[in-house]
Amino acid sequence: GQELITFIDSKISGKISKKVPLEDNGFNEWWATFPGVNQFTYKNRTFAGDRALRIKKDDCRLKFEKILSEGEYTSEELINALKLEIESKKESSIKTGTNKLTYMHDSLTYLNQRDYEPFIELLKTQQEIEQINTIGGVDI
């Protein structure tokens, strides 16, 4: 706020620069993981695409940071959920012969509609099963 008041009071023309967070909160990895388009090659099969999936990077960064600030999910969970969804859509594409990435929301809609939540739950369930199997089962 003070920076804006100083700028308005000054006679110097210029612009206020946005401060970019210095620490990496995982957004850059999430952004790089998110498919750029819905076209892909997987297990030697190529699936045609017709649209961009990775859009509005600055808006996505703000939404990503907001999700992290809520404290319910970590950046690692968001990244792993995204990887799981992409992998499952590609596997399903191989099985059905149709491009399932076509049904994936663009990056901003993905975050706004919290598409990651079911995949985080799947990951947590898988981790619980692995823990039980590592411990040696459950006594009844």
GROMACS .gro file of N, CA and C in nm:
model
  420
    1GLY      N    1   0.080  -0.117   0.000
    1GLY     CA    2   0.000   0.000   0.000
    1GLY      C    3   0.085   0.126   0.000
    2GLN      N    4   0.189   0.125   0.087
    2GLN     CA    5   0.276   0.241   0.099
    2GLN      C    6   0.349   0.267  -0.032
    3GLU      N    7   0.388   0.161  -0.101
    3GLU     CA    8   0.456   0.174  -0.230
    3GLU      C    9   0.366   0.244  -0.332
    4LEU      N   10   0.237   0.214  -0.330
    4LEU     CA   11   0.141   0.276  -0.421
    4LEU      C   12   0.125   0.425  -0.388
    5ILE      N   13   0.113   0.457  -0.261
    5ILE     CA   14   0.098   0.597  -0.221
    5ILE      C   15   0.221   0.677  -0.262
    6THR      N   16   0.339   0.621  -0.239
    6THR     CA   17   0.464   0.689  -0.277
    6THR      C   18   0.468   0.709  -0.427
    7PHE      N   19   0.428   0.608  -0.503
    7PHE     CA   20   0.427   0.617  -0.649
    7PHE      C   21   0.331   0.726  -0.697
    8ILE      N   22   0.211   0.731  -0.638
    8ILE     CA   23   0.110   0.830  -0.679
    8ILE      C   24   0.158   0.971  -0.646
    9ASP      N   25   0.222   0.988  -0.530
    9ASP     CA   26   0.271   1.120  -0.489
    9ASP      C   27   0.393   1.165  -0.569
   10SER      N   28   0.466   1.071  -0.628
   10SER     CA   29   0.587   1.108  -0.701
   10SER      C   30   0.552   1.164  -0.838
   11LYS      N   31   0.641   1.243  -0.891
   11LYS     CA   32   0.622   1.302  -1.024
   11LYS      C   33   0.690   1.216  -1.131
   12ILE      N   34   0.753   1.108  -1.087
   12ILE     CA   35   0.825   1.020  -1.179
   12ILE      C   36   0.726   0.927  -1.247
   13SER      N   37   0.740   0.916  -1.377
   13SER     CA   38   0.652   0.821  -1.447
   13SER      C   39   0.722   0.685  -1.450
   14GLY      N   40   0.646   0.584  -1.441
   14GLY     CA   41   0.699   0.449  -1.439
   14GLY      C   42   0.590   0.354  -1.398
   15LYS      N   43   0.628   0.236  -1.364
   15LYS     CA   44   0.528   0.141  -1.320
   15LYS      C   45   0.575   0.065  -1.197
   16ILE      N   46   0.478   0.017  -1.122
   16ILE     CA   47   0.507  -0.060  -1.002
   16ILE      C   48   0.529  -0.204  -1.044
   17SER      N   49   0.635  -0.263  -0.996
   17SER     CA   50   0.660  -0.402  -1.033
   17SER      C   51   0.603  -0.495  -0.926
   18LYS      N   52   0.550  -0.606  -0.974
   18LYS     CA   53   0.495  -0.707  -0.882
   18LYS      C   54   0.611  -0.781  -0.818
   19LYS      N   55   0.594  -0.815  -0.694
   19LYS     CA   56   0.694  -0.896  -0.625
   19LYS      C   57   0.662  -1.042  -0.652
   20VAL      N   58   0.760  -1.114  -0.701
   20VAL     CA   59   0.744  -1.256  -0.729
   20VAL      C   60   0.797  -1.334  -0.609
   21PRO      N   61   0.724  -1.434  -0.563
   21PRO     CA   62   0.773  -1.511  -0.449
   21PRO      C   63   0.909  -1.573  -0.480
   22LEU      N   64   1.000  -1.565  -0.384
   22LEU     CA   65   1.135  -1.615  -0.404
   22LEU      C   66   1.142  -1.767  -0.387
   23GLU      N   67   1.060  -1.821  -0.300
   23GLU     CA   68   1.065  -1.964  -0.275
   23GLU      C   69   0.974  -2.038  -0.371
   24ASP      N   70   1.019  -2.157  -0.409
   24ASP     CA   71   0.937  -2.238  -0.498
   24ASP      C   72   0.843  -2.321  -0.411
   25ASN      N   73   0.715  -2.299  -0.430
   25ASN     CA   74   0.615  -2.370  -0.349
   25ASN      C   75   0.563  -2.494  -0.420
   26GLY      N   76   0.629  -2.533  -0.528
   26GLY     CA   77   0.586  -2.651  -0.603
   26GLY      C   78   0.507  -2.617  -0.728
   27PHE      N   79   0.470  -2.491  -0.743
   27PHE     CA   80   0.389  -2.454  -0.859
   27PHE      C   81   0.459  -2.483  -0.990
   28ASN      N   82   0.588  -2.449  -0.999
   28ASN     CA   83   0.659  -2.469  -1.125
   28ASN      C   84   0.661  -2.616  -1.167
   29GLU      N   85   0.678  -2.705  -1.072
   29GLU     CA   86   0.673  -2.848  -1.104
   29GLU      C   87   0.532  -2.889  -1.146
   30TRP      N   88   0.431  -2.839  -1.074
   30TRP     CA   89   0.292  -2.870  -1.110
   30TRP      C   90   0.263  -2.820  -1.251
   31TRP      N   91   0.306  -2.697  -1.281
   31TRP     CA   92   0.281  -2.637  -1.412
   31TRP      C   93   0.350  -2.718  -1.522
   32ALA      N   94   0.473  -2.760  -1.498
   32ALA     CA   95   0.546  -2.839  -1.598
   32ALA      C   96   0.482  -2.977  -1.616
   33THR      N   97   0.420  -3.030  -1.513
   33THR     CA   98   0.356  -3.161  -1.519
   33THR      C   99   0.225  -3.155  -1.594
   34PHE      N  100   0.154  -3.045  -1.583
   34PHE     CA  101   0.023  -3.034  -1.647
   34PHE      C  102   0.041  -3.040  -1.799
   35PRO      N  103  -0.034  -3.124  -1.869
   35PRO     CA  104  -0.016  -3.135  -2.014
   35PRO      C  105  -0.044  -3.003  -2.085
   36GLY      N  106   0.041  -2.967  -2.179
   36GLY     CA  107   0.022  -2.844  -2.254
   36GLY      C  108  -0.096  -2.852  -2.350
   37VAL      N  109  -0.113  -2.968  -2.413
   37VAL     CA  110  -0.223  -2.993  -2.506
   37VAL      C  111  -0.276  -3.133  -2.479
   38ASN      N  112  -0.389  -3.166  -2.540
   38ASN     CA  113  -0.446  -3.298  -2.516
   38ASN      C  114  -0.398  -3.402  -2.618
   39GLN      N  115  -0.297  -3.370  -2.694
   39GLN     CA  116  -0.234  -3.466  -2.785
   39GLN      C  117  -0.118  -3.531  -2.711
   40PHE      N  118  -0.101  -3.664  -2.727
   40PHE     CA  119   0.008  -3.731  -2.659
   40PHE      C  120   0.042  -3.863  -2.727
   41THR      N  121   0.163  -3.910  -2.698
   41THR     CA  122   0.207  -4.043  -2.741
   41THR      C  123   0.236  -4.122  -2.615
   42TYR      N  124   0.183  -4.243  -2.609
   42TYR     CA  125   0.198  -4.327  -2.491
   42TYR      C  126   0.201  -4.472  -2.535
   43LYS      N  127   0.300  -4.546  -2.488
   43LYS     CA  128   0.317  -4.687  -2.524
   43LYS      C  129   0.309  -4.708  -2.675
   44ASN      N  130   0.386  -4.625  -2.746
   44ASN     CA  131   0.397  -4.631  -2.892
   44ASN      C  132   0.267  -4.603  -2.967
   45ARG      N  133   0.170  -4.543  -2.902
   45ARG     CA  134   0.046  -4.503  -2.970
   45ARG      C  135   0.033  -4.352  -2.958
   46THR      N  136  -0.006  -4.290  -3.066
   46THR     CA  137  -0.024  -4.145  -3.069
   46THR      C  138  -0.173  -4.114  -3.074
   47PHE      N  139  -0.213  -4.022  -2.988
   47PHE     CA  140  -0.353  -3.980  -2.982
   47PHE      C  141  -0.359  -3.832  -3.023
   48ALA      N  142  -0.442  -3.803  -3.120
   48ALA     CA  143  -0.456  -3.666  -3.170
   48ALA      C  144  -0.528  -3.580  -3.066
   49GLY      N  145  -0.496  -3.454  -3.066
   49GLY     CA  146  -0.561  -3.359  -2.977
   49GLY      C  147  -0.610  -3.239  -3.054
   50ASP      N  148  -0.685  -3.155  -2.986
   50ASP     CA  149  -0.742  -3.041  -3.056
   50ASP      C  150  -0.748  -2.913  -2.972
   51ARG      N  151  -0.687  -2.914  -2.852
   51ARG     CA  152  -0.695  -2.792  -2.772
   51ARG      C  153  -0.583  -2.786  -2.669
   52ALA      N  154  -0.560  -2.665  -2.622
   52ALA     CA  155  -0.460  -2.641  -2.518
   52ALA      C  156  -0.521  -2.672  -2.382
   53LEU      N  157  -0.441  -2.730  -2.295
   53LEU     CA  158  -0.487  -2.759  -2.159
   53LEU      C  159  -0.421  -2.667  -2.057
   54ARG      N  160  -0.298  -2.627  -2.083
   54ARG     CA  161  -0.223  -2.544  -1.990
   54ARG      C  162  -0.245  -2.398  -2.028
   55ILE      N  163  -0.327  -2.328  -1.949
   55ILE     CA  164  -0.362  -2.189  -1.981
   55ILE      C  165  -0.351  -2.101  -1.856
   56LYS      N  166  -0.340  -1.971  -1.876
   56LYS     CA  167  -0.347  -1.868  -1.772
   56LYS      C  168  -0.256  -1.899  -1.652
   57LYS      N  169  -0.127  -1.899  -1.680
   57LYS     CA  170  -0.028  -1.937  -1.579
   57LYS      C  171  -0.037  -1.851  -1.452
   58ASP      N  172  -0.048  -1.721  -1.466
   58ASP     CA  173  -0.052  -1.634  -1.348
   58ASP      C  174  -0.176  -1.660  -1.263
   59ASP      N  175  -0.290  -1.679  -1.328
   59ASP     CA  176  -0.413  -1.711  -1.254
   59ASP      C  177  -0.400  -1.847  -1.185
   60CYS      N  178  -0.338  -1.941  -1.254
   60CYS     CA  179  -0.317  -2.074  -1.194
   60CYS      C  180  -0.225  -2.065  -1.073
   61ARG      N  181  -0.120  -1.984  -1.084
   61ARG     CA  182  -0.027  -1.968  -0.971
   61ARG      C  183  -0.102  -1.914  -0.849
   62LEU      N  184  -0.185  -1.811  -0.870
   62LEU     CA  185  -0.261  -1.754  -0.759
   62LEU      C  186  -0.354  -1.857  -0.696
   63LYS      N  187  -0.423  -1.934  -0.780
   63LYS     CA  188  -0.515  -2.036  -0.729
   63LYS      C  189  -0.439  -2.146  -0.656
   64PHE      N  190  -0.326  -2.188  -0.712
   64PHE     CA  191  -0.242  -2.291  -0.650
   64PHE      C  192  -0.198  -2.244  -0.511
   65GLU      N  193  -0.152  -2.121  -0.501
   65GLU     CA  194  -0.108  -2.065  -0.373
   65GLU      C  195  -0.224  -2.055  -0.275
   66LYS      N  196  -0.343  -2.022  -0.325
   66LYS     CA  197  -0.461  -2.014  -0.238
   66LYS      C  198  -0.494  -2.152  -0.182
   67ILE      N  199  -0.488  -2.254  -0.266
   67ILE     CA  200  -0.516  -2.390  -0.222
   67ILE      C  201  -0.416  -2.431  -0.114
   68LEU      N  202  -0.288  -2.400  -0.135
   68LEU     CA  203  -0.187  -2.434  -0.035
   68LEU      C  204  -0.209  -2.358   0.095
   69SER      N  205  -0.251  -2.232   0.085
   69SER     CA  206  -0.271  -2.151   0.206
   69SER      C  207  -0.389  -2.201   0.289
   70GLU      N  208  -0.483  -2.273   0.227
   70GLU     CA  209  -0.594  -2.332   0.302
   70GLU      C  210  -0.545  -2.441   0.396
   71GLY      N  211  -0.429  -2.501   0.364
   71GLY     CA  212  -0.367  -2.597   0.454
   71GLY      C  213  -0.418  -2.740   0.444
   72GLU      N  214  -0.513  -2.767   0.359
   72GLU     CA  215  -0.568  -2.903   0.350
   72GLU      C  216  -0.479  -2.994   0.267
   73TYR      N  217  -0.413  -2.938   0.165
   73TYR     CA  218  -0.330  -3.017   0.074
   73TYR      C  219  -0.191  -2.956   0.063
   74THR      N  220  -0.094  -3.041   0.034
   74THR     CA  221   0.043  -2.994   0.009
   74THR      C  222   0.067  -2.989  -0.141
   75SER      N  223   0.173  -2.920  -0.180
   75SER     CA  224   0.206  -2.914  -0.322
   75SER      C  225   0.241  -3.054  -0.374
   76GLU      N  226   0.305  -3.134  -0.292
   76GLU     CA  227   0.338  -3.271  -0.331
   76GLU      C  228   0.212  -3.352  -0.362
   77GLU      N  229   0.110  -3.336  -0.280
   77GLU     CA  230  -0.016  -3.406  -0.304
   77GLU      C  231  -0.082  -3.359  -0.435
   78LEU      N  232  -0.078  -3.229  -0.460
   78LEU     CA  233  -0.137  -3.176  -0.582
   78LEU      C  234  -0.063  -3.228  -0.706
   79ILE      N  235   0.068  -3.232  -0.698
   79ILE     CA  236   0.150  -3.280  -0.810
   79ILE      C  237   0.126  -3.430  -0.832
   80ASN      N  238   0.128  -3.508  -0.725
   80ASN     CA  239   0.108  -3.652  -0.738
   80ASN      C  240  -0.033  -3.687  -0.786
   81ALA      N  241  -0.132  -3.610  -0.742
   81ALA     CA  242  -0.269  -3.632  -0.789
   81ALA      C  243  -0.279  -3.604  -0.939
   82LEU      N  244  -0.214  -3.499  -0.984
   82LEU     CA  245  -0.213  -3.466  -1.126
   82LEU      C  246  -0.145  -3.577  -1.206
   83LYS      N  247  -0.032  -3.625  -1.157
   83LYS     CA  248   0.039  -3.734  -1.225
   83LYS      C  249  -0.048  -3.859  -1.234
   84LEU      N  250  -0.118  -3.890  -1.125
   84LEU     CA  251  -0.206  -4.007  -1.124
   84LEU      C  252  -0.320  -3.991  -1.225
   85GLU      N  253  -0.380  -3.873  -1.230
   85GLU     CA  254  -0.489  -3.851  -1.324
   85GLU      C  255  -0.441  -3.864  -1.469
   86ILE      N  256  -0.328  -3.804  -1.500
   86ILE     CA  257  -0.273  -3.812  -1.636
   86ILE      C  258  -0.245  -3.957  -1.673
   87GLU      N  259  -0.180  -4.028  -1.581
   87GLU     CA  260  -0.146  -4.169  -1.605
   87GLU      C  261  -0.272  -4.253  -1.627
   88SER      N  262  -0.374  -4.232  -1.544
   88SER     CA  263  -0.496  -4.311  -1.558
   88SER      C  264  -0.570  -4.278  -1.688
   89LYS      N  265  -0.568  -4.152  -1.730
   89LYS     CA  266  -0.632  -4.115  -1.856
   89LYS      C  267  -0.556  -4.175  -1.975
   90LYS      N  268  -0.425  -4.177  -1.967
   90LYS     CA  269  -0.346  -4.236  -2.076
   90LYS      C  270  -0.368  -4.388  -2.082
   91GLU      N  271  -0.369  -4.454  -1.967
   91GLU     CA  272  -0.394  -4.598  -1.964
   91GLU      C  273  -0.533  -4.629  -2.019
   92SER      N  274  -0.631  -4.551  -1.980
   92SER     CA  275  -0.767  -4.570  -2.029
   92SER      C  276  -0.774  -4.545  -2.179
   93SER      N  277  -0.696  -4.450  -2.229
   93SER     CA  278  -0.691  -4.423  -2.372
   93SER      C  279  -0.639  -4.545  -2.449
   94ILE      N  280  -0.538  -4.609  -2.393
   94ILE     CA  281  -0.482  -4.730  -2.457
   94ILE      C  282  -0.589  -4.839  -2.461
   95LYS      N  283  -0.658  -4.859  -2.350
   95LYS     CA  284  -0.758  -4.966  -2.341
   95LYS      C  285  -0.877  -4.943  -2.434
   96THR      N  286  -0.922  -4.818  -2.444
   96THR     CA  287  -1.043  -4.790  -2.522
   96THR      C  288  -1.013  -4.746  -2.665
   97GLY      N  289  -0.890  -4.703  -2.691
   97GLY     CA  290  -0.855  -4.655  -2.823
   97GLY      C  291  -0.901  -4.513  -2.851
   98THR      N  292  -0.952  -4.443  -2.749
   98THR     CA  293  -0.993  -4.303  -2.764
   98THR      C  294  -0.916  -4.215  -2.667
   99ASN      N  295  -0.892  -4.092  -2.706
   99ASN     CA  296  -0.813  -4.000  -2.626
   99ASN      C  297  -0.893  -3.951  -2.505
  100LYS      N  298  -0.858  -4.000  -2.387
  100LYS     CA  299  -0.928  -3.961  -2.264
  100LYS      C  300  -0.878  -3.827  -2.209
  101LEU      N  301  -0.762  -3.780  -2.256
  101LEU     CA  302  -0.716  -3.647  -2.213
  101LEU      C  303  -0.808  -3.538  -2.269
  102THR      N  304  -0.887  -3.572  -2.369
  102THR     CA  305  -0.984  -3.479  -2.424
  102THR      C  306  -1.083  -3.434  -2.317
  103TYR      N  307  -1.108  -3.521  -2.219
  103TYR     CA  308  -1.206  -3.491  -2.115
  103TYR      C  309  -1.144  -3.419  -1.995
  104MET      N  310  -1.015  -3.394  -1.999
  104MET     CA  311  -0.949  -3.326  -1.888
  104MET      C  312  -0.974  -3.176  -1.900
  105HIS      N  313  -1.002  -3.113  -1.787
  105HIS     CA  314  -1.022  -2.968  -1.785
  105HIS      C  315  -0.890  -2.896  -1.810
  106ASP      N  316  -0.899  -2.773  -1.856
  106ASP     CA  317  -0.778  -2.691  -1.868
  106ASP      C  318  -0.725  -2.662  -1.726
  107SER      N  319  -0.603  -2.614  -1.719
  107SER     CA  320  -0.534  -2.599  -1.591
  107SER      C  321  -0.609  -2.513  -1.489
  108LEU      N  322  -0.665  -2.401  -1.532
  108LEU     CA  323  -0.734  -2.314  -1.437
  108LEU      C  324  -0.865  -2.376  -1.388
  109THR      N  325  -0.941  -2.435  -1.479
  109THR     CA  326  -1.065  -2.500  -1.441
  109THR      C  327  -1.036  -2.619  -1.349
  110TYR      N  328  -0.929  -2.690  -1.379
  110TYR     CA  329  -0.885  -2.804  -1.297
  110TYR      C  330  -0.867  -2.761  -1.151
  111LEU      N  331  -0.802  -2.647  -1.131
  111LEU     CA  332  -0.781  -2.597  -0.995
  111LEU      C  333  -0.909  -2.541  -0.935
  112ASN      N  334  -0.982  -2.463  -1.012
  112ASN     CA  335  -1.104  -2.400  -0.961
  112ASN      C  336  -1.210  -2.503  -0.922
  113GLN      N  337  -1.223  -2.610  -0.999
  113GLN     CA  338  -1.324  -2.711  -0.970
  113GLN      C  339  -1.271  -2.824  -0.882
  114ARG      N  340  -1.146  -2.808  -0.837
  114ARG     CA  341  -1.084  -2.902  -0.743
  114ARG      C  342  -1.087  -3.045  -0.797
  115ASP      N  343  -1.053  -3.059  -0.925
  115ASP     CA  344  -1.051  -3.190  -0.990
  115ASP      C  345  -0.948  -3.284  -0.927
  116TYR      N  346  -0.853  -3.231  -0.856
  116TYR     CA  347  -0.747  -3.309  -0.794
  116TYR      C  348  -0.794  -3.388  -0.671
  117GLU      N  349  -0.900  -3.345  -0.607
  117GLU     CA  350  -0.942  -3.405  -0.480
  117GLU      C  351  -0.965  -3.556  -0.484
  118PRO      N  352  -1.039  -3.610  -0.582
  118PRO     CA  353  -1.059  -3.755  -0.583
  118PRO      C  354  -0.927  -3.832  -0.600
  119PHE      N  355  -0.833  -3.774  -0.674
  119PHE     CA  356  -0.706  -3.842  -0.696
  119PHE      C  357  -0.618  -3.836  -0.572
  120ILE      N  358  -0.629  -3.730  -0.494
  120ILE     CA  359  -0.558  -3.725  -0.366
  120ILE      C  360  -0.614  -3.833  -0.274
  121GLU      N  361  -0.745  -3.848  -0.272
  121GLU     CA  362  -0.807  -3.953  -0.190
  121GLU      C  363  -0.762  -4.092  -0.235
  122LEU      N  364  -0.753  -4.113  -0.366
  122LEU     CA  365  -0.704  -4.241  -0.418
  122LEU      C  366  -0.561  -4.266  -0.371
  123LEU      N  367  -0.478  -4.164  -0.378
  123LEU     CA  368  -0.339  -4.178  -0.333
  123LEU      C  369  -0.331  -4.212  -0.185
  124LYS      N  370  -0.412  -4.146  -0.104
  124LYS     CA  371  -0.413  -4.173   0.040
  124LYS      C  372  -0.458  -4.317   0.067
  125THR      N  373  -0.559  -4.362  -0.005
  125THR     CA  374  -0.607  -4.499   0.012
  125THR      C  375  -0.499  -4.599  -0.027
  126GLN      N  376  -0.430  -4.573  -0.137
  126GLN     CA  377  -0.321  -4.660  -0.181
  126GLN      C  378  -0.210  -4.665  -0.077
  127GLN      N  379  -0.177  -4.550  -0.016
  127GLN     CA  380  -0.073  -4.545   0.086
  127GLN      C  381  -0.114  -4.624   0.210
  128GLU      N  382  -0.242  -4.616   0.248
  128GLU     CA  383  -0.290  -4.691   0.363
  128GLU      C  384  -0.282  -4.841   0.337
  129ILE      N  385  -0.318  -4.884   0.217
  129ILE     CA  386  -0.311  -5.026   0.181
  129ILE      C  387  -0.166  -5.073   0.183
  130GLU      N  388  -0.075  -4.992   0.131
  130GLU     CA  389   0.067  -5.028   0.131
  130GLU      C  390   0.119  -5.040   0.273
  131GLN      N  391   0.075  -4.951   0.363
  131GLN     CA  392   0.119  -4.958   0.503
  131GLN      C  393   0.071  -5.087   0.568
  132ILE      N  394  -0.054  -5.123   0.543
  132ILE     CA  395  -0.109  -5.245   0.600
  132ILE      C  396  -0.032  -5.366   0.548
  133ASN      N  397  -0.003  -5.369   0.419
  133ASN     CA  398   0.070  -5.480   0.360
  133ASN      C  399   0.214  -5.487   0.411
  134THR      N  400   0.275  -5.372   0.436
  134THR     CA  401   0.411  -5.367   0.488
  134THR      C  402   0.415  -5.416   0.633
  135ILE      N  403   0.316  -5.381   0.711
  135ILE     CA  404   0.312  -5.421   0.851
  135ILE      C  405   0.283  -5.570   0.864
  136GLY      N  406   0.213  -5.626   0.768
  136GLY     CA  407   0.186  -5.769   0.773
  136GLY      C  408   0.040  -5.802   0.784
  137GLY      N  409  -0.045  -5.709   0.749
  137GLY     CA  410  -0.188  -5.739   0.751
  137GLY      C  411  -0.255  -5.688   0.876
  138VAL      N  412  -0.382  -5.713   0.885
  138VAL     CA  413  -0.463  -5.667   0.997
  138VAL      C  414  -0.520  -5.788   1.069
  139ASP      N  415  -0.504  -5.792   1.201
  139ASP     CA  416  -0.564  -5.901   1.280
  139ASP      C  417  -0.710  -5.867   1.304
  140ILE      N  418  -0.791  -5.969   1.290
  140ILE     CA  419  -0.935  -5.949   1.311
  140ILE      C  420  -0.976  -6.020   1.439
   0.00000   0.00000   0.00000
